[in-house]
Short mmCIF file of C-alpha atoms in Angstrom, two decimals:
data_model
loop_
_atom_site.label_atom_id
_atom_site.label_comp_id
_atom_site.label_asym_id
_atom_site.label_seq_id
_atom_site.Cartn_x
_atom_site.Cartn_y
_atom_site.Cartn_z
CA MET V 23 0.00 0.00 0.00
CA ASN V 24 0.99 3.61 -0.36
CA TRP V 25 2.00 5.03 3.03
CA THR V 26 0.96 8.68 3.33
CA ARG V 27 1.31 9.59 7.01
CA ARG V 28 4.04 11.92 8.21
CA HIS V 29 3.25 11.29 11.86
CA LEU V 30 2.45 8.35 14.11
CA LEU V 31 0.17 9.76 16.78
CA GLY V 32 -2.01 6.83 17.73
CA LEU V 33 -3.69 3.67 16.54
CA TYR V 34 -7.17 5.19 16.78
CA ASP V 35 -6.68 6.95 13.43
CA LEU V 36 -4.99 4.10 11.57
CA SER V 37 -6.68 1.62 9.25
CA ALA V 38 -6.10 -2.12 9.52
CA GLU V 39 -4.10 -1.88 6.30
CA GLU V 40 -1.85 0.82 7.73
CA ILE V 41 -1.26 -1.18 10.90
CA ASN V 42 -0.37 -4.22 8.82
CA THR V 43 2.05 -2.14 6.74
CA ILE V 44 3.88 -1.10 9.91
CA LEU V 45 3.98 -4.71 11.13
CA ASP V 46 5.23 -6.03 7.77
CA THR V 47 7.92 -3.33 7.62
CA ALA V 48 8.94 -4.17 11.19
CA ALA V 49 9.31 -7.83 10.23
CA SER V 50 11.85 -6.80 7.59
CA PHE V 51 13.70 -4.55 10.02
CA LYS V 52 13.90 -7.31 12.62
CA GLU V 53 16.36 -9.11 10.36
CA VAL V 54 18.74 -6.11 10.49
CA SER V 55 19.44 -6.83 14.16
CA THR V 56 20.76 -10.28 13.21
CA ARG V 57 23.42 -8.96 10.81
CA SER V 58 27.07 -8.71 11.67
CA ILE V 59 26.76 -4.95 11.12
CA LYS V 60 23.45 -4.05 12.72
CA LYS V 61 22.85 -0.90 10.79
CA VAL V 62 21.18 0.15 7.55
CA PRO V 63 21.49 3.56 5.84
CA PRO V 64 17.98 4.93 5.04
CA LEU V 65 17.99 7.74 7.63
CA ARG V 66 21.60 8.76 7.09
CA GLY V 67 21.93 12.48 7.63
CA ARG V 68 18.56 12.75 9.41
CA VAL V 69 18.18 13.83 13.00
CA VAL V 70 15.83 12.31 15.57
CA ALA V 71 15.06 14.28 18.73
CA ASN V 72 13.76 12.42 21.76
CA LEU V 73 11.61 14.85 23.73
CA PHE V 74 10.74 13.15 26.97
CA PHE V 75 8.78 15.35 29.34
CA GLU V 76 8.12 12.28 31.48
CA PRO V 77 10.93 9.97 32.51
CA SER V 78 11.22 6.66 30.68
CA THR V 79 14.59 5.11 30.30
CA ARG V 80 13.71 2.03 28.34
CA THR V 81 11.34 3.52 25.77
CA ARG V 82 13.84 6.30 25.15
CA ILE V 83 16.71 3.85 24.74
CA SER V 84 14.62 1.73 22.39
CA PHE V 85 13.87 4.74 20.18
CA GLU V 86 17.50 5.83 20.38
CA LEU V 87 18.83 2.45 19.32
CA ALA V 88 16.20 2.12 16.58
CA ALA V 89 17.26 5.51 15.19
CA SER V 90 20.95 4.51 15.30
CA ARG V 91 20.24 1.30 13.43
CA LEU V 92 18.69 3.40 10.66
CA SER V 93 21.86 5.57 10.66
CA ALA V 94 20.09 8.67 12.02
CA ASP V 95 21.70 11.02 14.53
CA VAL V 96 19.92 11.30 17.87
CA VAL V 97 19.59 14.10 20.39
CA ASN V 98 17.99 13.49 23.74
CA PHE V 99 16.06 16.14 25.55
CA GLU V 100 14.81 15.38 29.02
CA LYS V 101 12.69 17.46 31.27
CA VAL V 102 15.13 17.64 34.13
CA THR V 103 17.83 19.24 32.02
CA SER V 104 15.61 21.40 29.88
CA SER V 105 14.06 24.80 29.74
CA ALA V 106 10.66 23.31 30.51
CA VAL V 107 11.41 23.85 34.17
CA LYS V 108 11.98 27.51 33.34
CA GLY V 109 8.46 27.86 32.02
CA GLU V 110 8.97 27.53 28.28
CA THR V 111 5.90 26.15 26.54
CA LEU V 112 5.91 22.79 24.81
CA LYS V 113 5.37 24.45 21.46
CA ASP V 114 8.30 26.85 21.90
CA THR V 115 10.57 24.07 23.05
CA ALA V 116 9.70 21.91 20.07
CA ARG V 117 10.02 24.78 17.58
CA ASN V 118 13.44 25.66 18.95
CA ILE V 119 14.63 22.11 18.64
CA GLU V 120 13.19 21.79 15.16
CA ARG V 121 15.22 24.79 14.01
CA MET V 122 18.37 22.82 14.73
CA GLY V 123 17.44 20.66 11.77
CA VAL V 124 15.47 17.88 13.38
CA ASP V 125 13.51 15.57 11.05
CA ILE V 126 11.66 13.37 13.56
CA VAL V 127 10.45 14.38 17.02
CA VAL V 128 9.68 11.51 19.38
CA VAL V 129 7.60 12.94 22.19
CA ARG V 130 6.40 11.69 25.56
CA HIS V 131 4.25 14.02 27.59
CA SER V 132 1.82 13.74 30.48
CA ALA V 133 -0.83 15.74 28.61
CA PRO V 134 -3.10 13.78 26.25
CA GLY V 135 -2.93 15.26 22.76
CA ALA V 136 0.47 16.93 23.21
CA PRO V 137 1.99 15.09 20.22
CA HIS V 138 -1.03 15.99 18.09
CA ARG V 139 -0.56 19.69 18.88
CA LEU V 140 3.12 19.44 17.98
CA ALA V 141 2.25 17.74 14.69
CA GLU V 142 0.14 20.77 13.81
CA VAL V 143 2.92 23.31 14.35
CA LEU V 144 6.06 21.43 13.26
CA ASP V 145 7.40 20.55 9.84
CA ALA V 146 9.17 17.57 11.38
CA SER V 147 7.48 14.19 11.71
CA VAL V 148 6.06 13.47 15.16
CA ILE V 149 5.95 10.06 16.83
CA ASN V 150 3.91 9.68 19.99
CA ALA V 151 5.88 7.83 22.66
CA GLY V 152 3.06 8.12 25.19
CA ASP V 153 0.72 11.03 25.92
CA GLY V 154 -0.75 10.77 29.40
CA PRO V 155 -3.40 8.05 29.61
CA HIS V 156 -4.29 8.52 25.94
CA GLU V 157 -2.13 6.49 23.52
CA HIS V 158 1.22 4.72 23.28
CA PRO V 159 1.12 3.46 19.70
CA THR V 160 4.56 1.88 19.39
CA GLN V 161 4.01 -0.17 22.55
CA ALA V 162 0.70 -1.52 21.23
CA LEU V 163 2.29 -2.19 17.84
CA LEU V 164 5.08 -4.20 19.41
CA ASP V 165 2.55 -6.12 21.50
CA ILE V 166 0.51 -6.90 18.39
CA PHE V 167 3.65 -7.71 16.41
CA THR V 168 4.66 -10.24 19.07
CA MET V 169 1.17 -11.80 19.06
CA ARG V 170 1.24 -12.03 15.26
CA GLU V 171 4.64 -13.71 15.29
CA HIS V 172 3.36 -16.44 17.58
CA LYS V 173 -0.23 -16.82 16.41
CA ASP V 174 0.19 -15.88 12.71
CA ARG V 175 -2.98 -13.82 12.63
CA LEU V 176 -4.90 -11.53 14.96
CA GLU V 177 -8.33 -12.30 13.60
CA GLY V 178 -10.30 -14.42 16.03
CA LEU V 179 -7.75 -14.19 18.85
CA THR V 180 -8.99 -13.46 22.37
CA VAL V 181 -6.74 -11.03 24.19
CA ALA V 182 -7.15 -10.14 27.87
CA ILE V 183 -5.65 -6.90 29.14
CA VAL V 184 -5.36 -7.01 32.90
CA GLY V 185 -4.81 -4.17 35.35
CA ASP V 186 -5.26 -0.45 35.57
CA ILE V 187 -7.10 0.06 32.29
CA ALA V 188 -8.57 3.43 33.27
CA HIS V 189 -5.18 5.13 33.47
CA SER V 190 -3.42 3.12 30.77
CA ARG V 191 -2.35 4.45 27.38
CA VAL V 192 -0.99 1.00 26.56
CA ALA V 193 -4.47 -0.46 27.04
CA ARG V 194 -6.16 2.16 24.87
CA SER V 195 -3.74 1.78 21.98
CA ASN V 196 -4.01 -2.00 22.24
CA ILE V 197 -7.80 -1.86 22.19
CA TRP V 198 -7.89 0.22 18.98
CA GLY V 199 -5.24 -1.84 17.22
CA LEU V 200 -6.52 -5.26 18.25
CA GLN V 201 -10.11 -4.50 17.33
CA LYS V 202 -9.14 -3.21 13.90
CA LEU V 203 -7.29 -6.43 13.18
CA GLY V 204 -10.24 -8.53 14.27
CA ALA V 205 -9.16 -9.70 17.73
CA LYS V 206 -11.56 -9.87 20.67
CA VAL V 207 -10.52 -7.82 23.69
CA ILE V 208 -11.41 -8.57 27.32
CA LEU V 209 -10.55 -5.95 29.93
CA VAL V 210 -9.91 -7.34 33.40
CA GLY V 211 -9.47 -5.55 36.72
CA PRO V 212 -11.27 -4.14 39.74
CA SER V 213 -14.23 -1.92 38.88
CA THR V 214 -12.35 1.13 40.17
CA LEU V 215 -9.64 0.56 37.52
CA VAL V 216 -11.84 -0.93 34.80
CA PRO V 217 -15.07 1.08 34.69
CA GLY V 218 -17.98 -0.59 32.89
CA GLY V 219 -18.12 2.38 30.51
CA PHE V 220 -15.36 0.72 28.49
CA ARG V 221 -18.04 -1.65 27.15
CA GLU V 222 -19.10 1.16 24.83
CA LEU V 223 -15.88 0.51 22.89
CA GLY V 224 -17.16 -2.94 22.02
CA VAL V 225 -14.93 -4.83 24.43
CA GLU V 226 -15.85 -7.32 27.14
CA VAL V 227 -15.33 -6.07 30.69
CA THR V 228 -14.95 -8.39 33.66
CA HIS V 229 -13.82 -8.06 37.25
CA SER V 230 -12.74 -11.65 37.57
CA LEU V 231 -9.66 -13.01 35.83
CA ASP V 232 -10.57 -16.59 36.78
CA GLU V 233 -13.85 -16.31 34.92
CA VAL V 234 -12.24 -15.61 31.56
CA ILE V 235 -8.75 -17.08 31.72
CA GLU V 236 -9.64 -20.35 29.97
CA ARG V 237 -10.77 -18.48 26.86
CA CYS V 238 -7.66 -16.32 26.42
CA ASP V 239 -5.05 -16.76 23.70
CA VAL V 240 -3.03 -13.86 25.05
CA ILE V 241 -2.88 -12.27 28.51
CA ASN V 242 -1.30 -8.84 28.59
CA MET V 243 -0.52 -7.86 32.20
CA LEU V 244 -0.22 -4.15 32.82
CA ARG V 245 2.03 -2.70 35.46
CA ILE V 246 0.05 -1.75 38.54
CA GLN V 247 1.01 1.76 39.59
CA LEU V 248 1.76 1.52 43.27
CA GLU V 249 0.59 5.06 43.88
CA ARG V 250 -2.94 4.10 42.82
CA GLN V 251 -3.35 2.14 45.99
CA GLU V 252 -2.67 5.24 48.04
CA GLY V 253 -5.49 6.86 46.08
CA GLY V 254 -7.79 4.14 47.42
CA LEU V 255 -8.51 2.51 44.06
CA PHE V 256 -7.86 -0.95 45.45
CA PRO V 257 -7.58 -2.15 49.03
CA SER V 258 -4.07 -3.61 49.16
CA LEU V 259 -1.38 -5.00 46.93
CA ARG V 260 -1.90 -8.43 48.44
CA GLU V 261 -5.61 -8.25 47.67
CA TYR V 262 -4.89 -7.08 44.11
CA SER V 263 -2.36 -9.81 43.60
CA ARG V 264 -4.76 -12.47 44.89
CA MET V 265 -7.54 -11.36 42.54
CA PHE V 266 -5.66 -10.27 39.41
CA GLY V 267 -2.06 -11.44 39.70
CA LEU V 268 -0.73 -14.12 37.38
CA ASN V 269 0.72 -17.06 39.24
CA ARG V 270 1.48 -20.62 38.20
CA GLU V 271 -1.78 -21.97 39.48
CA ARG V 272 -3.81 -19.47 37.51
CA VAL V 273 -1.78 -19.98 34.34
CA SER V 274 -2.37 -23.74 34.60
CA LYS V 275 -6.06 -23.07 33.95
CA ALA V 276 -5.29 -21.20 30.74
CA LYS V 277 -4.83 -22.64 27.24
CA GLU V 278 -1.69 -24.65 26.77
CA ASP V 279 -0.31 -22.18 24.21
CA VAL V 280 -1.37 -18.99 26.00
CA LEU V 281 1.03 -16.05 25.56
CA ILE V 282 1.88 -13.98 28.62
CA MET V 283 2.94 -10.41 27.96
CA HIS V 284 3.94 -7.39 30.04
CA PRO V 285 5.04 -3.97 28.79
CA GLY V 286 7.45 -3.57 31.71
CA PRO V 287 8.74 -2.57 34.13
CA MET V 288 7.26 -5.47 36.11
CA ASN V 289 6.35 -5.49 39.76
CA ARG V 290 7.42 -9.07 40.41
CA GLY V 291 5.19 -10.61 43.04
CA VAL V 292 2.38 -8.11 42.48
CA GLU V 293 0.79 -8.44 39.04
CA ILE V 294 2.99 -11.36 38.02
CA THR V 295 5.04 -13.94 39.90
CA PRO V 296 8.66 -14.54 38.94
CA GLN V 297 7.82 -18.14 37.94
CA VAL V 298 5.31 -16.89 35.38
CA ALA V 299 7.41 -13.94 34.21
CA ASP V 300 10.32 -16.29 33.49
CA GLY V 301 8.15 -19.26 32.56
CA PRO V 302 7.50 -21.01 29.25
CA HIS V 303 4.49 -18.89 28.24
CA SER V 304 6.24 -15.57 28.79
CA VAL V 305 7.27 -13.53 25.74
CA ILE V 306 8.16 -10.45 27.77
CA LEU V 307 11.76 -10.19 26.57
CA GLU V 308 10.73 -10.83 22.97
CA GLN V 309 8.51 -7.78 23.32
CA VAL V 310 11.58 -5.67 24.09
CA GLU V 311 13.39 -7.00 21.03
CA ASN V 312 10.36 -6.48 18.79
CA GLY V 313 9.99 -2.93 20.09
CA LEU V 314 13.22 -2.05 18.35
CA ALA V 315 11.99 -3.38 15.00
CA VAL V 316 8.60 -1.68 15.34
CA ARG V 317 10.22 1.68 16.17
CA MET V 318 12.58 1.35 13.22
CA ALA V 319 9.57 0.72 10.99
CA ALA V 320 7.70 3.71 12.44
CA MET V 321 10.63 6.09 11.91
CA TYR V 322 11.31 4.79 8.42
CA LEU V 323 7.67 5.10 7.34
CA VAL V 324 7.00 8.60 8.71
CA THR V 325 9.98 9.93 6.77
CA ARG V 326 8.53 8.33 3.62
CA GLY V 327 5.01 9.67 4.15
CA ARG V 328 3.88 12.46 1.84
CA MET N 25 4.71 2.72 -26.19
CA LYS N 26 5.98 0.06 -28.58
CA LYS N 27 6.69 -3.32 -26.98
CA ARG N 28 8.65 -6.00 -28.72
CA VAL N 29 9.50 -9.50 -27.52
CA ILE N 30 13.21 -9.89 -28.15
CA LEU N 31 13.72 -13.19 -26.33
CA GLU N 32 11.18 -16.01 -26.14
CA ALA N 33 10.76 -18.53 -23.33
CA SER N 34 13.01 -21.13 -24.96
CA GLU N 35 15.81 -18.58 -25.34
CA VAL N 36 15.42 -17.43 -21.74
CA ALA N 37 15.76 -21.05 -20.62
CA ARG N 38 18.91 -21.47 -22.69
CA LEU N 39 20.37 -18.23 -21.29
CA VAL N 40 19.67 -19.32 -17.71
CA GLU N 41 21.55 -22.59 -18.40
CA LYS N 42 24.44 -20.63 -19.86
CA LEU N 43 24.52 -18.25 -16.89
CA ALA N 44 24.52 -21.20 -14.50
CA ALA N 45 27.41 -22.81 -16.34
CA ASP N 46 29.40 -19.55 -16.36
CA THR N 47 28.69 -18.96 -12.66
CA ALA N 48 29.89 -22.49 -11.86
CA GLY N 49 32.95 -22.14 -14.11
CA ASP N 50 31.64 -25.18 -16.02
CA GLY N 51 31.78 -27.17 -12.82
CA LYS N 52 35.36 -26.18 -11.98
CA ASN N 53 34.60 -23.21 -9.73
CA LEU N 54 32.15 -24.51 -7.15
CA GLU N 55 34.21 -24.22 -3.96
CA GLY N 56 32.56 -21.83 -1.44
CA LEU N 57 29.98 -20.66 -3.98
CA ALA N 58 26.99 -18.67 -2.74
CA VAL N 59 24.32 -17.29 -5.06
CA VAL N 60 22.40 -14.23 -3.89
CA GLY N 61 19.44 -12.85 -5.84
CA VAL N 62 18.57 -9.18 -5.79
CA HIS N 63 14.83 -8.37 -5.40
CA ASN N 64 12.63 -8.64 -7.36
CA ARG N 65 13.50 -10.79 -10.37
CA GLY N 66 17.02 -11.60 -9.28
CA VAL N 67 15.51 -13.81 -6.57
CA PRO N 68 13.76 -16.39 -8.80
CA LEU N 69 16.68 -16.16 -11.20
CA ALA N 70 19.14 -17.05 -8.40
CA LYS N 71 16.93 -20.00 -7.45
CA ARG N 72 17.02 -21.25 -11.04
CA LEU N 73 20.80 -20.92 -11.18
CA VAL N 74 21.20 -22.91 -7.98
CA ALA N 75 18.77 -25.56 -9.24
CA ALA N 76 20.63 -25.83 -12.56
CA ILE N 77 24.03 -26.04 -10.85
CA SER N 78 22.98 -28.66 -8.33
CA LYS N 79 21.33 -30.76 -11.05
CA ARG N 80 24.33 -30.70 -13.32
CA TRP N 81 27.21 -30.94 -10.85
CA ASN N 82 25.50 -32.40 -7.82
CA VAL N 83 26.52 -29.67 -5.38
CA GLU N 84 24.16 -27.30 -3.64
CA PRO N 85 25.49 -23.72 -3.48
CA GLU N 86 24.21 -21.48 -0.68
CA LEU N 87 21.21 -19.40 -1.73
CA GLY N 88 20.20 -15.99 -0.42
CA SER N 89 18.26 -12.88 -1.32
CA LEU N 90 18.86 -9.16 -0.91
CA ASP N 91 16.37 -6.32 -0.77
CA ILE N 92 18.41 -3.22 -1.51
CA THR N 93 15.58 -0.76 -0.75
CA LEU N 94 17.32 0.66 2.34
CA TYR N 95 20.58 1.12 0.43
CA ARG N 96 19.22 2.96 -2.59
CA ASP N 97 20.81 6.29 -3.47
CA ASP N 98 17.45 7.79 -4.50
CA LEU N 99 15.56 7.13 -1.26
CA SER N 100 14.97 10.83 -0.69
CA ASP N 101 13.28 11.31 -4.08
CA VAL N 102 9.70 12.48 -3.78
CA ALA N 103 8.40 9.70 -6.00
CA SER N 104 10.09 6.82 -4.27
CA GLN N 105 8.23 5.15 -1.49
CA PRO N 106 9.55 1.68 -1.68
CA GLN N 107 8.27 -1.21 0.31
CA VAL N 108 10.87 -3.04 2.37
CA ARG N 109 10.70 -6.71 1.47
CA GLY N 110 13.34 -8.26 3.63
CA THR N 111 16.73 -9.77 3.09
CA GLU N 112 17.57 -13.40 3.72
CA ILE N 113 21.19 -14.39 4.09
CA ASN N 114 20.98 -17.43 6.36
CA PHE N 115 24.62 -18.44 6.08
CA ASP N 116 28.00 -16.93 6.92
CA ILE N 117 29.30 -15.15 3.83
CA SER N 118 32.84 -14.74 5.19
CA GLY N 119 35.39 -16.03 2.74
CA LYS N 120 32.75 -17.20 0.26
CA ARG N 121 32.57 -16.43 -3.44
CA VAL N 122 29.27 -14.60 -3.52
CA VAL N 123 27.64 -14.19 -6.91
CA LEU N 124 25.00 -11.46 -6.97
CA VAL N 125 22.24 -12.16 -9.45
CA ASP N 126 19.97 -9.65 -11.16
CA ASP N 127 17.84 -9.71 -14.28
CA VAL N 128 19.09 -6.52 -15.97
CA LEU N 129 22.28 -4.50 -15.57
CA TYR N 130 21.54 -0.88 -16.48
CA THR N 131 22.93 2.05 -14.47
CA GLY N 132 24.80 -0.17 -12.01
CA ARG N 133 23.23 1.58 -9.03
CA THR N 134 21.37 -1.51 -7.89
CA ALA N 135 24.60 -3.51 -8.00
CA ARG N 136 26.37 -0.77 -6.01
CA ALA N 137 23.65 -0.89 -3.36
CA ALA N 138 23.71 -4.69 -3.28
CA ILE N 139 27.48 -4.70 -2.69
CA SER N 140 27.12 -2.16 0.14
CA GLU N 141 24.41 -4.22 1.78
CA LEU N 142 26.23 -7.52 1.33
CA ILE N 143 29.38 -6.38 3.11
CA ASP N 144 27.26 -5.48 6.16
CA PHE N 145 26.81 -9.23 6.58
CA GLY N 146 30.49 -10.02 6.70
CA ARG N 147 33.56 -10.16 4.48
CA PRO N 148 33.15 -12.36 1.42
CA GLY N 149 36.29 -13.64 -0.31
CA ARG N 150 34.96 -12.33 -3.63
CA ILE N 151 31.83 -10.64 -4.85
CA GLU N 152 30.81 -11.20 -8.47
CA LEU N 153 27.85 -10.14 -10.54
CA ALA N 154 25.77 -12.30 -12.88
CA VAL N 155 23.00 -10.80 -15.03
CA LEU N 156 20.65 -12.18 -17.62
CA VAL N 157 20.78 -9.00 -19.71
CA ASP N 158 23.34 -6.18 -19.90
CA ARG N 159 21.67 -3.30 -21.71
CA GLY N 160 24.53 -0.80 -21.33
CA HIS N 161 24.39 2.85 -20.21
CA HIS N 162 26.15 2.18 -16.91
CA GLU N 163 26.51 5.21 -14.64
CA LEU N 164 29.05 3.69 -12.25
CA PRO N 165 32.34 1.88 -12.77
CA ILE N 166 30.59 -1.48 -12.45
CA ALA N 167 30.61 -4.38 -14.88
CA ALA N 168 29.10 -7.84 -14.65
CA ASP N 169 31.35 -10.91 -14.44
CA TYR N 170 28.80 -13.10 -16.18
CA VAL N 171 26.41 -11.80 -18.82
CA ALA N 172 24.03 -14.18 -20.56
CA LYS N 173 23.00 -11.64 -23.23
CA LYS N 174 24.15 -8.18 -24.23
CA ILE N 175 21.45 -6.00 -25.78
CA GLU N 176 22.07 -2.75 -27.62
CA THR N 177 19.64 -0.08 -26.44
CA THR N 178 19.12 3.66 -26.51
CA PRO N 179 18.78 5.45 -23.15
CA SER N 180 15.06 6.08 -23.67
CA GLN N 181 14.27 2.41 -24.19
CA MET N 182 13.41 -0.03 -21.42
CA VAL N 183 14.24 -3.69 -21.08
CA GLU N 184 11.78 -5.82 -19.13
CA VAL N 185 12.57 -9.36 -18.10
CA HIS N 186 9.49 -11.44 -17.30
CA LEU N 187 9.89 -14.62 -15.31
CA LYS N 188 7.29 -17.33 -14.73
CA GLU N 189 7.58 -17.11 -10.94
CA VAL N 190 6.68 -13.40 -10.92
CA ASP N 191 4.99 -12.64 -14.22
CA GLY N 192 3.49 -15.95 -15.34
CA ARG N 193 5.76 -16.37 -18.38
CA ASP N 194 9.40 -16.22 -19.45
CA GLU N 195 10.29 -13.53 -21.98
CA VAL N 196 12.38 -10.39 -22.47
CA LEU N 197 10.75 -7.26 -23.87
CA LEU N 198 12.24 -4.16 -25.41
CA ILE N 199 10.01 -1.16 -24.84
CA GLY N 200 10.22 2.15 -26.71
CA ASP N 201 11.21 3.38 -30.17
CA ASN N 202 13.77 1.93 -32.64
#
């Protein structure tokens, strides 16, 4: 297909065909990481700026490495060392950085829609690396890529997303992407973190993991934010873990070929036990590896979009 | 635009046999041979060469494919929006005699890109180039080691190689005036 997008802002706007194009391109880029020289030249002479207004070491490193493997130069801009603390607006910051000759801006921001606003004012391509609880498209794409590698197709798969759905950009992007490719999504968690209103998106909502676990082809465990407990959204970590944590006993009730995923960083012993995280169903480290390929594909495609 | 068939299926088959024999040095140059097709039509062509060589001399050369999309020198052109199709080199090329295979040698830019990509996989002992058709008008100091057929063309003409695996039939067309 003809790729026309200059930005990757979320999966909500993408068609199934566009998502598949990114996944197919990522499959080709995955091979690059197996070469003796793990680098290809298509972004030679281009500059990628990582603008992270929220801390995230691993996503930033993944984007940085993906850019290097495409031969781009990378500049990192983090909130702590920036003018943002001096009161400069997001738009001014981005415009200043763009003037240094930046071609792609990778942005993470706590405000939903921040990347979309930047895309309106910049000539550079914008890739959303997480905007508040709104979207995190490359994470969802790498999740879906990993599912596709193991299950061949998304159509007809049943995927459970477990945890703090209400505050999760990973969940939202996964919901859009999975539904477009024909997978069935089940959201699992306490009612305070998985409000029934999500049903309007056409997904199944349940407050009991045990009730649905036998039907799942994939279980994607989200990180439980410890600070949510202080907000009173669930009674205790032990209680959460008992109801929604993945342990060996629970996994034994699932399908024999169930895939267990986690976007990281994990709270071992809370949402997932070490035995499950390191067990035979876990593809958590493959997700990290696939993230590199997906981000290479995203950066390559947005520079080709016209 | 005028299209003319200049080589029929039977001639294409004969040329592929000839190219296989040249690539194999008539059976005397098979040590460490690897045959790598360049997308698109170099890939089925490379497969045919390997099949012909293994049938005739009972050795199976390594087979690979290269997609040079990421190494093109015209990637920034407005018109180009090439799909990345993936490269498969599932063997160690170090020290090997790697024969790159393409259907047509024209400007030489594809061959240049293929060489650049190949050496990112290791250090072959030799890199050679085998083409079905050399139509001239090279723009780089690149020549093929094995040419099945030289065709005189003008710069405005086009040479199209059709192969069964991709196009449903074997033939070579000359497109354009003269």
